[in-house]
Amino acid sequence: MRLKITKNKNSESWYIIQSTYIDKKHSSKVVEKLGTFENVKQRANGEDPYIWVKKYIDNLNKQEKEGTRKIIKSYSPNKLISKNIQHAYNIGYFFLQDIYYKLGLNRICDDITNRYQFKYDLNDILSKLIYSRIIYPSSKLKTLELSKNFLESPNFEYQHILRSLEILSKESYFIQSELYHNSLKYSKRNSKVLFYDCTNYYFEIEEEDEFRKYGKSKEHRPNPIVEMGLFMDGDGIPLTFDTFPGNKSEQETLQPLEKRIIEDFHNPEIVVCTDAGLSSNSNRKFNDTNIRKFVTTQSLKKLKQFLKDWSLDLTSGWKLPGSDKTYNISKLREDEDLIKKFYHHVFYKERWIKENGLEQRLIITYSPKYQVYQKNIREHQINRALKIIENHPRKIGKYNENDPKRFISIISTTKTGEAAEENHYSLDQEKINEEANYDGLYAVCTNLEDDVEDIIKINTRRWEIEESFRIMKSEFKARPVHLSREDRIKAHFLTCFLALVIYRYLEKRIDEKYTVIDITDTLKNMNLLKDHDEYIPIYTRTDLTDLLHEKFNFRTDYEIITYKNLKKICKQTKS
């Protein structure tokens, strides 16, 4: 800081100014207007005004260096703001950027850039696509516009995004493999237990092509779809993914992706946990080795009759984990007092079975809590079935296995066997009673010989991979996909996958039970108001913002932040 004096015919004005260097441009700003010479002389209180000002500026420079200088601003209610000048910037992405760089995604981009020798900034493109997918989920074109809200504006054009998608698609396996190895340096990973599941994404088109195919849509939409298979580690962090044509059987997607984990990730000793829809005999046999194991849910209704009878028998053979005592739990079904007493207990029984050349362990669990849950769900569905009978019986049509319409019985003949003029609709009580037999029961097949309690714990973590799909589809708006080329579609899902990885690490870092909406909304609203080279937070300080600052070891919630300090924070998040 230094003194500047401006003179005219009648007086002179004294200012303290400071040189600035912002966006590669040199400039200067007024730090404080001291007034006329007479004003300064009065403040000097008998001391030479020039000597007093020098001491005053030295003290300001000292405070500036220590970060304790108070910043004085003046505004006029009659002065218009500058036209076409952006004043608000988002810095919520700083927390995502910290993880992005610590996972070495910037180095991965540099490696790819060196191999292809293109001129655009792949790292800037990929990072903005990821941050925007979490904070401003939208189309690629809209992402370019919205990413200008970030403190660091994008250094690329829309055509560069499209070109980069082709490269990202080609290098998808390389990026995933390198990311995994980099993540081992960032945080310990439980990659011995892996969870696998499949979902699909629809496209708002009428005609299918070689990649977007008609298949069984999770949303029951009559549109072409693309399937995604996702592996998640034992801590809920996504490990790797792949995409497949929409008409490919889900059961055929597991082995190719698992082989890649074994080869590229150098991870041969794994336990793979899947749901019943992916637990084909072929997939189980693939993981029936000395170093590979499986845990999979098993449909009780699809068991052979003698195994089904054994599973539904509540009178004998049931145990509690950690005890050899056996229980008759048949009375639990109807006794409200017993249900309350054992509400949080899980009983089990087990046996080894051998079918189709595969020996595996069948574990049946019974939970009063799960029974109450299933009973409540069924009662809601029965009420919905009654409303359908009452209001829209002719709209029953086709339905899936979990639809409330399955409880509706349709009678189309008279008692004498003749064709009825009208259909008669009623509740199918036999169907309701049959399903009630399975309340509270759950089946798992495995070739592990671990304690039952440990196997149950492994299987109960499957909900996290289902939640990951929900986050991508809902909060990250990964669907519907507005791209047509296969390489660009695959690159789109890569950016969604990487966004999910970074988001999961963010959750793990803050280590508190906040919802995905709480976190993403907070990041989206963390904006600063720019005034020359100072920034004023215009977001609400909360427990969550405090926690984020604490865990990432920087703060953006001071009353005012200088450009210099903000630049330090930005540099810190890229270290």
mmCIF file with all atom_site columns, N, CA, C and O in Angstrom, residues 161-186:
data_model
loop_
_atom_site.group_PDB
_atom_site.id
_atom_site.type_symbol
_atom_site.label_atom_id
_atom_site.label_alt_id
_atom_site.label_comp_id
_atom_site.label_asym_id
_atom_site.label_entity_id
_atom_site.label_seq_id
_atom_site.pdbx_PDB_ins_code
_atom_site.Cartn_x
_atom_site.Cartn_y
_atom_site.Cartn_z
_atom_site.occupancy
_atom_site.B_iso_or_equiv
_atom_site.pdbx_formal_charge
_atom_site.auth_seq_id
_atom_site.auth_comp_id
_atom_site.auth_asym_id
_atom_site.auth_atom_id
_atom_site.pdbx_PDB_model_num
ATOM 1   N N  . ILE A 1 161 ? -16.025 -29.929 -25.258 1.00 0.00 ? 161 ILE A N  1
ATOM 2   C CA . ILE A 1 161 ? -16.707 -30.955 -24.448 1.00 0.00 ? 161 ILE A CA 1
ATOM 3   C C  . ILE A 1 161 ? -17.024 -32.166 -25.313 1.00 0.00 ? 161 ILE A C  1
ATOM 4   O O  . ILE A 1 161 ? -16.758 -33.324 -24.933 1.00 0.00 ? 161 ILE A O  1
ATOM 5   N N  . LEU A 1 162 ? -17.590 -31.933 -26.483 1.00 0.00 ? 162 LEU A N  1
ATOM 6   C CA . LEU A 1 162 ? -17.971 -33.041 -27.364 1.00 0.00 ? 162 LEU A CA 1
ATOM 7   C C  . LEU A 1 162 ? -16.749 -33.838 -27.800 1.00 0.00 ? 162 LEU A C  1
ATOM 8   O O  . LEU A 1 162 ? -16.799 -35.073 -27.852 1.00 0.00 ? 162 LEU A O  1
ATOM 9   N N  . ARG A 1 163 ? -15.653 -33.162 -28.110 1.00 0.00 ? 163 ARG A N  1
ATOM 10  C CA . ARG A 1 163 ? -14.430 -33.871 -28.500 1.00 0.00 ? 163 ARG A CA 1
ATOM 11  C C  . ARG A 1 163 ? -13.872 -34.685 -27.343 1.00 0.00 ? 163 ARG A C  1
ATOM 12  O O  . ARG A 1 163 ? -13.380 -35.799 -27.529 1.00 0.00 ? 163 ARG A O  1
ATOM 13  N N  . SER A 1 164 ? -13.942 -34.116 -26.155 1.00 0.00 ? 164 SER A N  1
ATOM 14  C CA . SER A 1 164 ? -13.388 -34.818 -24.986 1.00 0.00 ? 164 SER A CA 1
ATOM 15  C C  . SER A 1 164 ? -14.201 -36.067 -24.644 1.00 0.00 ? 164 SER A C  1
ATOM 16  O O  . SER A 1 164 ? -13.650 -37.047 -24.126 1.00 0.00 ? 164 SER A O  1
ATOM 17  N N  . LEU A 1 165 ? -15.510 -36.053 -24.923 1.00 0.00 ? 165 LEU A N  1
ATOM 18  C CA . LEU A 1 165 ? -16.333 -37.223 -24.616 1.00 0.00 ? 165 LEU A CA 1
ATOM 19  C C  . LEU A 1 165 ? -15.848 -38.447 -25.383 1.00 0.00 ? 165 LEU A C  1
ATOM 20  O O  . LEU A 1 165 ? -15.871 -39.579 -24.865 1.00 0.00 ? 165 LEU A O  1
ATOM 21  N N  . GLU A 1 166 ? -15.416 -38.252 -26.609 1.00 0.00 ? 166 GLU A N  1
ATOM 22  C CA . GLU A 1 166 ? -14.884 -39.366 -27.402 1.00 0.00 ? 166 GLU A CA 1
ATOM 23  C C  . GLU A 1 166 ? -13.640 -39.959 -26.743 1.00 0.00 ? 166 GLU A C  1
ATOM 24  O O  . GLU A 1 166 ? -13.489 -41.172 -26.645 1.00 0.00 ? 166 GLU A O  1
ATOM 25  N N  . ILE A 1 167 ? -12.751 -39.083 -26.267 1.00 0.00 ? 167 ILE A N  1
ATOM 26  C CA . ILE A 1 167 ? -11.521 -39.534 -25.603 1.00 0.00 ? 167 ILE A CA 1
ATOM 27  C C  . ILE A 1 167 ? -11.842 -40.208 -24.271 1.00 0.00 ? 167 ILE A C  1
ATOM 28  O O  . ILE A 1 167 ? -11.286 -41.258 -23.940 1.00 0.00 ? 167 ILE A O  1
ATOM 29  N N  . LEU A 1 168 ? -12.744 -39.617 -23.501 1.00 0.00 ? 168 LEU A N  1
ATOM 30  C CA . LEU A 1 168 ? -13.109 -40.194 -22.197 1.00 0.00 ? 168 LEU A CA 1
ATOM 31  C C  . LEU A 1 168 ? -13.705 -41.583 -22.361 1.00 0.00 ? 168 LEU A C  1
ATOM 32  O O  . LEU A 1 168 ? -13.462 -42.474 -21.540 1.00 0.00 ? 168 LEU A O  1
ATOM 33  N N  . SER A 1 169 ? -14.477 -41.770 -23.422 1.00 0.00 ? 169 SER A N  1
ATOM 34  C CA . SER A 1 169 ? -15.055 -43.090 -23.682 1.00 0.00 ? 169 SER A CA 1
ATOM 35  C C  . SER A 1 169 ? -13.960 -44.113 -23.980 1.00 0.00 ? 169 SER A C  1
ATOM 36  O O  . SER A 1 169 ? -13.971 -45.232 -23.452 1.00 0.00 ? 169 SER A O  1
ATOM 37  N N  . LYS A 1 170 ? -12.992 -43.734 -24.816 1.00 0.00 ? 170 LYS A N  1
ATOM 38  C CA . LYS A 1 170 ? -11.896 -44.643 -25.162 1.00 0.00 ? 170 LYS A CA 1
ATOM 39  C C  . LYS A 1 170 ? -11.052 -44.994 -23.947 1.00 0.00 ? 170 LYS A C  1
ATOM 40  O O  . LYS A 1 170 ? -10.544 -46.117 -23.833 1.00 0.00 ? 170 LYS A O  1
ATOM 41  N N  . GLU A 1 171 ? -10.878 -44.038 -23.051 1.00 0.00 ? 171 GLU A N  1
ATOM 42  C CA . GLU A 1 171 ? -9.986  -44.215 -21.906 1.00 0.00 ? 171 GLU A CA 1
ATOM 43  C C  . GLU A 1 171 ? -10.726 -44.564 -20.618 1.00 0.00 ? 171 GLU A C  1
ATOM 44  O O  . GLU A 1 171 ? -10.145 -44.485 -19.538 1.00 0.00 ? 171 GLU A O  1
ATOM 45  N N  . SER A 1 172 ? -11.981 -44.955 -20.720 1.00 0.00 ? 172 SER A N  1
ATOM 46  C CA . SER A 1 172 ? -12.796 -45.195 -19.529 1.00 0.00 ? 172 SER A CA 1
ATOM 47  C C  . SER A 1 172 ? -12.185 -46.252 -18.615 1.00 0.00 ? 172 SER A C  1
ATOM 48  O O  . SER A 1 172 ? -12.085 -46.055 -17.399 1.00 0.00 ? 172 SER A O  1
ATOM 49  N N  . TYR A 1 173 ? -11.763 -47.389 -19.172 1.00 0.00 ? 173 TYR A N  1
ATOM 50  C CA . TYR A 1 173 ? -11.185 -48.456 -18.347 1.00 0.00 ? 173 TYR A CA 1
ATOM 51  C C  . TYR A 1 173 ? -9.893  -47.992 -17.687 1.00 0.00 ? 173 TYR A C  1
ATOM 52  O O  . TYR A 1 173 ? -9.644  -48.279 -16.508 1.00 0.00 ? 173 TYR A O  1
ATOM 53  N N  . PHE A 1 174 ? -9.070  -47.254 -18.445 1.00 0.00 ? 174 PHE A N  1
ATOM 54  C CA . PHE A 1 174 ? -7.812  -46.740 -17.904 1.00 0.00 ? 174 PHE A CA 1
ATOM 55  C C  . PHE A 1 174 ? -8.083  -45.787 -16.740 1.00 0.00 ? 174 PHE A C  1
ATOM 56  O O  . PHE A 1 174 ? -7.430  -45.864 -15.695 1.00 0.00 ? 174 PHE A O  1
ATOM 57  N N  . ILE A 1 175 ? -9.045  -44.904 -16.921 1.00 0.00 ? 175 ILE A N  1
ATOM 58  C CA . ILE A 1 175 ? -9.375  -43.926 -15.878 1.00 0.00 ? 175 ILE A CA 1
ATOM 59  C C  . ILE A 1 175 ? -9.853  -44.633 -14.617 1.00 0.00 ? 175 ILE A C  1
ATOM 60  O O  . ILE A 1 175 ? -9.426  -44.300 -13.501 1.00 0.00 ? 175 ILE A O  1
ATOM 61  N N  . GLN A 1 176 ? -10.722 -45.626 -14.773 1.00 0.00 ? 176 GLN A N  1
ATOM 62  C CA . GLN A 1 176 ? -11.244 -46.343 -13.605 1.00 0.00 ? 176 GLN A CA 1
ATOM 63  C C  . GLN A 1 176 ? -10.142 -47.106 -12.872 1.00 0.00 ? 176 GLN A C  1
ATOM 64  O O  . GLN A 1 176 ? -10.087 -47.113 -11.636 1.00 0.00 ? 176 GLN A O  1
ATOM 65  N N  . SER A 1 177 ? -9.249  -47.755 -13.643 1.00 0.00 ? 177 SER A N  1
ATOM 66  C CA . SER A 1 177 ? -8.161  -48.518 -13.028 1.00 0.00 ? 177 SER A CA 1
ATOM 67  C C  . SER A 1 177 ? -7.199  -47.601 -12.284 1.00 0.00 ? 177 SER A C  1
ATOM 68  O O  . SER A 1 177 ? -6.826  -47.868 -11.135 1.00 0.00 ? 177 SER A O  1
ATOM 69  N N  . GLU A 1 178 ? -6.791  -46.496 -12.938 1.00 0.00 ? 178 GLU A N  1
ATOM 70  C CA . GLU A 1 178 ? -5.871  -45.556 -12.297 1.00 0.00 ? 178 GLU A CA 1
ATOM 71  C C  . GLU A 1 178 ? -6.508  -44.902 -11.073 1.00 0.00 ? 178 GLU A C  1
ATOM 72  O O  . GLU A 1 178 ? -5.849  -44.685 -10.056 1.00 0.00 ? 178 GLU A O  1
ATOM 73  N N  . LEU A 1 179 ? -7.790  -44.587 -11.177 1.00 0.00 ? 179 LEU A N  1
ATOM 74  C CA . LEU A 1 179 ? -8.495  -43.980 -10.052 1.00 0.00 ? 179 LEU A CA 1
ATOM 75  C C  . LEU A 1 179 ? -8.489  -44.913 -8.850  1.00 0.00 ? 179 LEU A C  1
ATOM 76  O O  . LEU A 1 179 ? -8.281  -44.473 -7.709  1.00 0.00 ? 179 LEU A O  1
ATOM 77  N N  . TYR A 1 180 ? -8.706  -46.205 -9.101  1.00 0.00 ? 180 TYR A N  1
ATOM 78  C CA . TYR A 1 180 ? -8.696  -47.174 -7.998  1.00 0.00 ? 180 TYR A CA 1
ATOM 79  C C  . TYR A 1 180 ? -7.331  -47.196 -7.313  1.00 0.00 ? 180 TYR A C  1
ATOM 80  O O  . TYR A 1 180 ? -7.245  -47.128 -6.075  1.00 0.00 ? 180 TYR A O  1
ATOM 81  N N  . HIS A 1 181 ? -6.262  -47.275 -8.087  1.00 0.00 ? 181 HIS A N  1
ATOM 82  C CA . HIS A 1 181 ? -4.923  -47.335 -7.496  1.00 0.00 ? 181 HIS A CA 1
ATOM 83  C C  . HIS A 1 181 ? -4.580  -46.034 -6.769  1.00 0.00 ? 181 HIS A C  1
ATOM 84  O O  . HIS A 1 181 ? -3.956  -46.066 -5.700  1.00 0.00 ? 181 HIS A O  1
ATOM 85  N N  . ASN A 1 182 ? -5.007  -44.900 -7.311  1.00 0.00 ? 182 ASN A N  1
ATOM 86  C CA . ASN A 1 182 ? -4.782  -43.621 -6.626  1.00 0.00 ? 182 ASN A CA 1
ATOM 87  C C  . ASN A 1 182 ? -5.567  -43.539 -5.322  1.00 0.00 ? 182 ASN A C  1
ATOM 88  O O  . ASN A 1 182 ? -5.102  -42.971 -4.333  1.00 0.00 ? 182 ASN A O  1
ATOM 89  N N  . SER A 1 183 ? -6.771  -44.116 -5.329  1.00 0.00 ? 183 SER A N  1
ATOM 90  C CA . SER A 1 183 ? -7.626  -44.047 -4.138  1.00 0.00 ? 183 SER A CA 1
ATOM 91  C C  . SER A 1 183 ? -7.032  -44.803 -2.959  1.00 0.00 ? 183 SER A C  1
ATOM 92  O O  . SER A 1 183 ? -7.320  -44.482 -1.807  1.00 0.00 ? 183 SER A O  1
ATOM 93  N N  . LEU A 1 184 ? -6.191  -45.809 -3.236  1.00 0.00 ? 184 LEU A N  1
ATOM 94  C CA . LEU A 1 184 ? -5.561  -46.574 -2.158  1.00 0.00 ? 184 LEU A CA 1
ATOM 95  C C  . LEU A 1 184 ? -4.607  -45.707 -1.348  1.00 0.00 ? 184 LEU A C  1
ATOM 96  O O  . LEU A 1 184 ? -4.375  -45.955 -0.168  1.00 0.00 ? 184 LEU A O  1
ATOM 97  N N  . LYS A 1 185 ? -4.052  -44.664 -2.003  1.00 0.00 ? 185 LYS A N  1
ATOM 98  C CA . LYS A 1 185 ? -3.162  -43.735 -1.296  1.00 0.00 ? 185 LYS A CA 1
ATOM 99  C C  . LYS A 1 185 ? -3.963  -42.690 -0.525  1.00 0.00 ? 185 LYS A C  1
ATOM 100 O O  . LYS A 1 185 ? -3.470  -42.106 0.435   1.00 0.00 ? 185 LYS A O  1
ATOM 101 N N  . TYR A 1 186 ? -5.189  -42.453 -0.980  1.00 0.00 ? 186 TYR A N  1
ATOM 102 C CA . TYR A 1 186 ? -6.031  -41.431 -0.355  1.00 0.00 ? 186 TYR A CA 1
ATOM 103 C C  . TYR A 1 186 ? -6.755  -41.967 0.867   1.00 0.00 ? 186 TYR A C  1
ATOM 104 O O  . TYR A 1 186 ? -6.893  -41.276 1.879   1.00 0.00 ? 186 TYR A O  1
#
